[in-house]
CSV table of C-alpha atoms in Angstrom, one decimal:
chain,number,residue,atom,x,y,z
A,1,UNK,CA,47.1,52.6,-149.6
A,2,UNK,CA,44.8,53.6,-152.7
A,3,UNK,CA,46.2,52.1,-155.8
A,4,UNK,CA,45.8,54.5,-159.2
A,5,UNK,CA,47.2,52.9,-163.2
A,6,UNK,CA,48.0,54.7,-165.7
A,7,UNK,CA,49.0,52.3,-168.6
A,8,UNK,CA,49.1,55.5,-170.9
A,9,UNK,CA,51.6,57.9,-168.9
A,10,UNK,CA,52.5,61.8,-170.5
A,11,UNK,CA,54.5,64.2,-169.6
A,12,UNK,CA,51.9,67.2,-168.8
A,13,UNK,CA,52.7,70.6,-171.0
A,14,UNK,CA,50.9,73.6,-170.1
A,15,UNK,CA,51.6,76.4,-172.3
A,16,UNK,CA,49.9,80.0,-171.6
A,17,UNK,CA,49.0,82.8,-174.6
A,18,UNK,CA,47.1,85.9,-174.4
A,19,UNK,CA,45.6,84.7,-177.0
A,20,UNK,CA,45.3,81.4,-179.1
A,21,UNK,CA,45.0,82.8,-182.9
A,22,UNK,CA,44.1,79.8,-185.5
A,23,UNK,CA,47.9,80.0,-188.3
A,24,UNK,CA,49.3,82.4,-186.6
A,25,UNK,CA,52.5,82.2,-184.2
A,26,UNK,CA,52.3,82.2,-180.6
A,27,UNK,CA,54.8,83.6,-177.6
A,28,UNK,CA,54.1,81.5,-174.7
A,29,UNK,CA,53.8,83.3,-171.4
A,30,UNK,CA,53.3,80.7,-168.6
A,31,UNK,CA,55.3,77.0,-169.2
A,32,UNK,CA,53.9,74.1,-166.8
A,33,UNK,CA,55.9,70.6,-166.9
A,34,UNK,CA,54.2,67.8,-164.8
A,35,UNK,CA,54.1,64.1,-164.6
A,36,UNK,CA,50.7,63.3,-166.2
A,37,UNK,CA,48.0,61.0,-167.3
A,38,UNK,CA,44.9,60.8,-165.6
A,39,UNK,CA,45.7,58.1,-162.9
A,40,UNK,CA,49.0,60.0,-162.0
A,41,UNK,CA,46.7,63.6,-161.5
A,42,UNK,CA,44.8,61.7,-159.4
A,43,UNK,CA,47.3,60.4,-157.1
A,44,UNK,CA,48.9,63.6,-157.0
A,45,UNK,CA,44.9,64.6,-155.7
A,46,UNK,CA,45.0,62.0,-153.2
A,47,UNK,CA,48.2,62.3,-151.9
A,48,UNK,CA,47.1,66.1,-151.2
A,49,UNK,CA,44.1,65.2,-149.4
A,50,UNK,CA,46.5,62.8,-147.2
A,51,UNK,CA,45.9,59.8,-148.4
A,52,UNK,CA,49.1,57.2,-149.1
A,53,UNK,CA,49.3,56.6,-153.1
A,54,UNK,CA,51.1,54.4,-155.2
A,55,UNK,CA,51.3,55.0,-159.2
A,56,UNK,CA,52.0,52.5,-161.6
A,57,UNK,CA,51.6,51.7,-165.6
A,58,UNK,CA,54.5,52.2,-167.5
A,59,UNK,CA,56.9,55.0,-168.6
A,60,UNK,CA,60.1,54.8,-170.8
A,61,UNK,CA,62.9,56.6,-173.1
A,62,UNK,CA,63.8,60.4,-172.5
A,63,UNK,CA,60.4,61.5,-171.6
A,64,UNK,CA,59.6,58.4,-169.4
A,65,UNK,CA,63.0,59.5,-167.4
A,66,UNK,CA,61.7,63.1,-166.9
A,67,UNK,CA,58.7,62.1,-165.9
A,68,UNK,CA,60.3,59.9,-163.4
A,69,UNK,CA,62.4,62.9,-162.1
A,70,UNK,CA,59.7,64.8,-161.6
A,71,UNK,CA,57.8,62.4,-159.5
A,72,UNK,CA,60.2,61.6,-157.4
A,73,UNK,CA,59.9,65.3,-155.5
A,74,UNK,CA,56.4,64.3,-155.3
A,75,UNK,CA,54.2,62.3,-152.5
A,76,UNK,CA,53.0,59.7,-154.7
A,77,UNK,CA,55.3,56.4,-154.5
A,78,UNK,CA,56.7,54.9,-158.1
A,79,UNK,CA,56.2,51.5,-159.2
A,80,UNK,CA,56.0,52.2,-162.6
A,81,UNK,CA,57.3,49.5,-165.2
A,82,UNK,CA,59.7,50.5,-167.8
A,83,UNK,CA,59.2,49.9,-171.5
A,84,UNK,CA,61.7,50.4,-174.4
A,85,UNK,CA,59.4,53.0,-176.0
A,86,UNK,CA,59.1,57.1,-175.4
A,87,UNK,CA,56.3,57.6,-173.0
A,88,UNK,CA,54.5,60.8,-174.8
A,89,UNK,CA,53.6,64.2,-174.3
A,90,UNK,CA,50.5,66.1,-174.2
A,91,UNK,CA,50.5,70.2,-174.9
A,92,UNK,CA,47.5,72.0,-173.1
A,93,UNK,CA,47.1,75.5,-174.3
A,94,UNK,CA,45.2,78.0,-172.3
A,95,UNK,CA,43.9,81.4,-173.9
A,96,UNK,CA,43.7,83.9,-171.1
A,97,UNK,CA,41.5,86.2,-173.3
A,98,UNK,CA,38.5,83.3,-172.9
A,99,UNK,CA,39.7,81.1,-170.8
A,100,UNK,CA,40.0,78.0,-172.9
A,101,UNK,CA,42.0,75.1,-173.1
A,102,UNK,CA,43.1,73.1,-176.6
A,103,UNK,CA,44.8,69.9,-175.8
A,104,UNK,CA,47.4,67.7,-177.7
A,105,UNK,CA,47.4,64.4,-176.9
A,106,UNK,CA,50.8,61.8,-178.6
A,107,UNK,CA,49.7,58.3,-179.0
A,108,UNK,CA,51.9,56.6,-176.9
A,109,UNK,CA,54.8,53.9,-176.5
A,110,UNK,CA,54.3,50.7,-178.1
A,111,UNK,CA,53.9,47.6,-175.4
A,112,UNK,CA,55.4,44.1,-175.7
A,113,UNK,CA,54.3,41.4,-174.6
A,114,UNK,CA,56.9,40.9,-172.3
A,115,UNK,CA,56.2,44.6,-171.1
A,116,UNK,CA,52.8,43.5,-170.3
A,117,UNK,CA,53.7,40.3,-168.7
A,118,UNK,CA,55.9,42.5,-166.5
A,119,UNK,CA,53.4,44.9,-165.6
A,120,UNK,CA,50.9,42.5,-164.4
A,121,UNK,CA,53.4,40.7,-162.0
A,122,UNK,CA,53.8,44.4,-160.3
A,123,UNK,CA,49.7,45.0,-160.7
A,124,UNK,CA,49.3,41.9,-158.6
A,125,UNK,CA,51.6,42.8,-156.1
A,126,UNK,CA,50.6,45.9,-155.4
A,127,UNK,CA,46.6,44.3,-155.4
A,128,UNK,CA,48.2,43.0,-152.0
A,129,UNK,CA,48.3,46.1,-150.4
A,130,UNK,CA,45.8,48.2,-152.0
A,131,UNK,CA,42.8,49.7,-150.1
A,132,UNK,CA,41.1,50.5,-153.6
A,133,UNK,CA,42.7,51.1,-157.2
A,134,UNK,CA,41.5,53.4,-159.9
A,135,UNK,CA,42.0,52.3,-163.6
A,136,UNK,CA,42.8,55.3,-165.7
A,137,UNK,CA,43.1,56.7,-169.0
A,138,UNK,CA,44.1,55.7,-172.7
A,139,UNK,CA,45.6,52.4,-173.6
A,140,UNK,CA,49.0,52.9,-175.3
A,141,UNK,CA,50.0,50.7,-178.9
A,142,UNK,CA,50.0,47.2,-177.8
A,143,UNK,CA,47.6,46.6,-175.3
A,144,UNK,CA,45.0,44.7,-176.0
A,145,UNK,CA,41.6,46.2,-175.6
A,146,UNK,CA,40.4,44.0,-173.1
A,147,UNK,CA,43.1,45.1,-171.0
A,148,UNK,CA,41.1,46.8,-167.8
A,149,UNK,CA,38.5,43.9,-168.2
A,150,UNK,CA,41.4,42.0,-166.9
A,151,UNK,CA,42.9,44.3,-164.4
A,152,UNK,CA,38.9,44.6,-162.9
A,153,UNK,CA,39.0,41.0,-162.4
A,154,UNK,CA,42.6,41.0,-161.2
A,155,UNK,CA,41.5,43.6,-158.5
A,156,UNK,CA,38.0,41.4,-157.5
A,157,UNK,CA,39.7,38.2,-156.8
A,158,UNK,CA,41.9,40.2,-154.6
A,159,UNK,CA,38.8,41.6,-153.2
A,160,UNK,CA,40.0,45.5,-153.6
A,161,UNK,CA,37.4,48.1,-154.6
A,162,UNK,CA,38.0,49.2,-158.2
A,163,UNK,CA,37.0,52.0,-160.1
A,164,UNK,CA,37.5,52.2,-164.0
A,165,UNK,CA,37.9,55.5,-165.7
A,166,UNK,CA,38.2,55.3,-169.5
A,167,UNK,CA,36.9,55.3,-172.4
A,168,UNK,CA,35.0,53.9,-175.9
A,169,UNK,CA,35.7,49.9,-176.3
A,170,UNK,CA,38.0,49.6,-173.5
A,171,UNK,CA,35.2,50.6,-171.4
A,172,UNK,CA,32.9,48.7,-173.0
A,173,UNK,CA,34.7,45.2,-172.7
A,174,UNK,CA,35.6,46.7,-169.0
A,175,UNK,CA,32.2,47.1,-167.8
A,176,UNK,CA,31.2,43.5,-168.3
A,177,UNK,CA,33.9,42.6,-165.5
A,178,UNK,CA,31.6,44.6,-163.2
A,179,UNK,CA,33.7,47.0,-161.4
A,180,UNK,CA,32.5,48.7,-158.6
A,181,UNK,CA,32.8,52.5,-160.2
A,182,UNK,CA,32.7,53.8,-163.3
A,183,UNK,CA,33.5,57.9,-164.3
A,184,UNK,CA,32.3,58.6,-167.6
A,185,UNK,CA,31.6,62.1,-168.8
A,186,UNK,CA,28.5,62.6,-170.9
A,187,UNK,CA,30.2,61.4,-174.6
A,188,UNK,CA,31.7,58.6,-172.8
A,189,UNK,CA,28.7,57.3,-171.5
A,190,UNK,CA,26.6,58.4,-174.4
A,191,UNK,CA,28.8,56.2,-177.0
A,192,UNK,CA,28.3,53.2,-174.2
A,193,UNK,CA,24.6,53.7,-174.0
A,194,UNK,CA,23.5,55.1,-177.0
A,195,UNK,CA,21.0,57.5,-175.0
A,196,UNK,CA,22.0,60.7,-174.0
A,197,UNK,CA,19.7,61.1,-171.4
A,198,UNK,CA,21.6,60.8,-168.1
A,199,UNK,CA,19.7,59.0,-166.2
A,200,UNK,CA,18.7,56.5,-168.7
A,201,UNK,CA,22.5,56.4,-169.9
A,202,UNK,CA,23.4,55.8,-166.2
A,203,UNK,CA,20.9,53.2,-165.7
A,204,UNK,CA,21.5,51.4,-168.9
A,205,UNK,CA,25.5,51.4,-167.4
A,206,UNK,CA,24.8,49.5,-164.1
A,207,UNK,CA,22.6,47.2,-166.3
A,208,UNK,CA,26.0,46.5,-168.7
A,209,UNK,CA,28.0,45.5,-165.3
A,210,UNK,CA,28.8,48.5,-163.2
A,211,UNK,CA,28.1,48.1,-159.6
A,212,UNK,CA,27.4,52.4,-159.6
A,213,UNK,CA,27.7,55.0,-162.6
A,214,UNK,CA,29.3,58.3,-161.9
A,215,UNK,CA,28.1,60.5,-164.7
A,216,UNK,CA,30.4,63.5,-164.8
A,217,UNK,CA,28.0,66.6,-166.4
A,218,UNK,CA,31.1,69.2,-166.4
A,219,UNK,CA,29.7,72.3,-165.1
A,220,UNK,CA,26.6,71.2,-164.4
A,221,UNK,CA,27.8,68.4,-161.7
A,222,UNK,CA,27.4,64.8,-161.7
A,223,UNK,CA,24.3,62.0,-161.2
A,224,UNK,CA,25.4,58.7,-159.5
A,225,UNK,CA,23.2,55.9,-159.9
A,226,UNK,CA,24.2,53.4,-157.0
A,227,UNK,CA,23.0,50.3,-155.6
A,228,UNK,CA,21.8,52.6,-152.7
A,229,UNK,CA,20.2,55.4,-154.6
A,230,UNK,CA,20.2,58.3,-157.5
A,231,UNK,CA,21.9,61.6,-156.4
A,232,UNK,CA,22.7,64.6,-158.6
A,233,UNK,CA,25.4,67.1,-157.1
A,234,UNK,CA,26.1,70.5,-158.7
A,235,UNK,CA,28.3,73.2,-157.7
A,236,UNK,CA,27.2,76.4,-156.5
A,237,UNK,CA,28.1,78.3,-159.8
A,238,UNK,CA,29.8,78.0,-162.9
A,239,UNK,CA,33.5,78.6,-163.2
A,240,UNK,CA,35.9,79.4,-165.4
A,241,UNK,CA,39.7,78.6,-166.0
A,242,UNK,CA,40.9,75.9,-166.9
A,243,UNK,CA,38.8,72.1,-167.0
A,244,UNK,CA,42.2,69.7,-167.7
A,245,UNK,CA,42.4,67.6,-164.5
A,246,UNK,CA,38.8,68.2,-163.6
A,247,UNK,CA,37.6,65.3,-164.1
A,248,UNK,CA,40.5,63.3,-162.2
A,249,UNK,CA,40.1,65.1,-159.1
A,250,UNK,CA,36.2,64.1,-159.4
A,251,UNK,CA,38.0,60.3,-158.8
A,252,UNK,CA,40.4,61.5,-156.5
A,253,UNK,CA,37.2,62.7,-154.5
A,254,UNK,CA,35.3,59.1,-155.0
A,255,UNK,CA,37.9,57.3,-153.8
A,256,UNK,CA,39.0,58.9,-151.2
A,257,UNK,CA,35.5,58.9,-149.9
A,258,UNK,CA,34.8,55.5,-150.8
A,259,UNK,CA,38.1,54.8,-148.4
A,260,UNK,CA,36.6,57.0,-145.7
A,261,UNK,CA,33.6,55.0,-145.8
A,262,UNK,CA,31.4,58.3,-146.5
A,263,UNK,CA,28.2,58.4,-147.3
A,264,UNK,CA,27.2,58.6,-151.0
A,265,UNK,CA,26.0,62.4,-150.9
A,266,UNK,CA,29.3,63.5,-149.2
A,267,UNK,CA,31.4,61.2,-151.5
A,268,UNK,CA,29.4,63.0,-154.5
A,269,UNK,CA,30.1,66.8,-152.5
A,270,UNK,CA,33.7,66.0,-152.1
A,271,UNK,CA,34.5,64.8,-155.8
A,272,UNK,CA,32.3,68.0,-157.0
A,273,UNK,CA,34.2,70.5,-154.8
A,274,UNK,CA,37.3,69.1,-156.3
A,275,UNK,CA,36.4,69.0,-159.6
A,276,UNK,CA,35.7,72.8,-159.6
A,277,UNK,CA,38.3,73.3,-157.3
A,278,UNK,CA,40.6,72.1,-160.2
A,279,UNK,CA,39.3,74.4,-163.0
A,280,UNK,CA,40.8,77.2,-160.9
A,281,UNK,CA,44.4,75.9,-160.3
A,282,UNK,CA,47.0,76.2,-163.0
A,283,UNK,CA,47.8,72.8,-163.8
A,284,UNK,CA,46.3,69.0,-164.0
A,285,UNK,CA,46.5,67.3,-160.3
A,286,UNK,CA,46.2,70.6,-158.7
A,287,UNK,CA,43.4,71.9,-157.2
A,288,UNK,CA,42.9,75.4,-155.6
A,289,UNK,CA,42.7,74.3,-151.7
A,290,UNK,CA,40.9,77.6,-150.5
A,291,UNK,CA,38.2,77.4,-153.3
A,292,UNK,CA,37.6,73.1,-152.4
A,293,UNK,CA,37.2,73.9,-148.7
A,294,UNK,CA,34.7,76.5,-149.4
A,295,UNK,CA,32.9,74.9,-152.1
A,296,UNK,CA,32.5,71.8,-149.8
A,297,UNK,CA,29.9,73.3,-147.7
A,298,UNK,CA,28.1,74.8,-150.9
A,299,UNK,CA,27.9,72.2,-153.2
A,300,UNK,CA,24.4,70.9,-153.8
A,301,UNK,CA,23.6,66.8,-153.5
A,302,UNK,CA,19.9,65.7,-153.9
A,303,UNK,CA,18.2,62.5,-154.0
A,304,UNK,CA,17.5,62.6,-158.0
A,305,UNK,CA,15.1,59.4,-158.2
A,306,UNK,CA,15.1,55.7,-156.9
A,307,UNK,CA,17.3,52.9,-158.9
A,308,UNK,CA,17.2,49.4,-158.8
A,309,UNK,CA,19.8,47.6,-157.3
């Protein structure tokens, strides 16, 4: 079973215009509702590429309860944790004249304590049967920011892989519990580094406590610096539609591969496929099936330089 959190759920809004015209109004087209948040878009990835999932953080109030309905038609099991407070929404809007996405992202519920407490007794549980566990997203009001620091250390003594997707201080406090992934895009790992140089960046990241640095490089692919080596994968071509989910697929794709016991190249060609994959389906944790399969074989991975272990 691969293990995904999402501490910060949302219910997923996809609204579609011809056109997205700065103070103007708008008649939507296309409507999308989804359970959401990155590690729920992953396990909705997973669970299409076979793979048994369990997803669990917290939802709550009116939203939490449709988010909840909506997963429950879906493969991923439910072991999220209540909280008093309205789990939040996010809006994507897509302009079909270019293609484009603006997202809306709400803060959040606010956490107790006791919410917390409750959480980590389910986190702990679900350690016990976990083949690997992704750490994902946005920490709601509450939490404190050394939060995944102690879920990575949660999920080490339990000797379960983990990889930590986030972002700014949370990622900063959660490197130093050495995790064995990290996904950050090229901000992230710029504002963690300081260097915006990729390799450097991704260098100076193993350095701060990852075990192995997934850079995401959006169109352009990804460079992993690993104990075992430096790869770069691109896809084929640039795509376009649109990029919400991308990035969680690219996870789904580590993961899974990391489960598989793949090598690093194929690991790097799967979560690439996906990631473009995803820019051409409609919605977050969705990918386009036809478009992965065929990318798979056409996705380029090359050794990019040697790295220290």
């Amino acid at each position: 079973m691969i293990l995904t959190v999402t501490l910060n759920t949302a219910l997923d809004l996809t609204y579609g215009v011809p056109a997205l015209v700065p103070h103007t109004s708008h008649r939507v087209g296309d409507i999308s509702e989804r359970p959401g948040g990155k590690g729920l878009n992953v396990a909705r990835v997973l669970s299409a590429l076979g793979h048994e999932t369990v997803v669990t953080g917290f939802a709550g109030g009116a939203t939490g309860a449709v988010l909840r309905d909506l997963l429950a038609g879906l493969p991923p099991r439910d072991a999220l944790v209540a909280v008093a407070g309205n789990t939040r929404r996010t809006i994507a809007v897509v302009d079909a004249s270019t293609g484009d996405t603006t997202q809306l992202n709400e803060p959040g519920p606010l956490v107790t304590a006791g919410e917390w407490a409750a959480f980590l007794t389910t986190y702990r549980k679900l350690l016990g049967e976990a083949d690997a566990v992704a750490l994902c997203g946005s920490l709601p009001p509450g939490i404190h920011v050394g939060a995944y620091a102690e879920l990575v250390r949660l999920a080490r003594a339990a000797d379960v892989p983990v990889l930590l997707d986030t972002s700014g201080e949370p990622l900063r406090r959660g490197i130093a519990a050495r995790p064995d992934l990290i996904k950050p895009n090229a901000d992230e790992l710029a504002q963690l580094t300081g260097s915006r140089e990729p390799l450097r960046a991704t260098r100076d990241a193993r350095r701060r406590g990852a075990h192995g640095v997934i850079a995401s490089l959006g169109a352009d692919g990804m460079l992993a610096a690993t104990p075992d080596g430096t790869w770069r994968a691109a896809p084929p071509a640039r795509v376009a539609g649109n990029p919400t989910g991308a990035g969680d697929s690219a996870v789904a794709g580590l993961l899974s591969g990391l489960v598989e016991g793949l090598s690093w190249p194929d690991r790097l060609r799967r979560a690439v496929a996906l990631s473009t994959a995803t820019v051409l389906a409609p919605a977050a944790g969705e990918f386009d099936r036809a478009a992965y399969e065929e990318l798979l074989s056409r996705v380029r991975v090359e050794e990019y330089a040697p790295t220290t272990a």
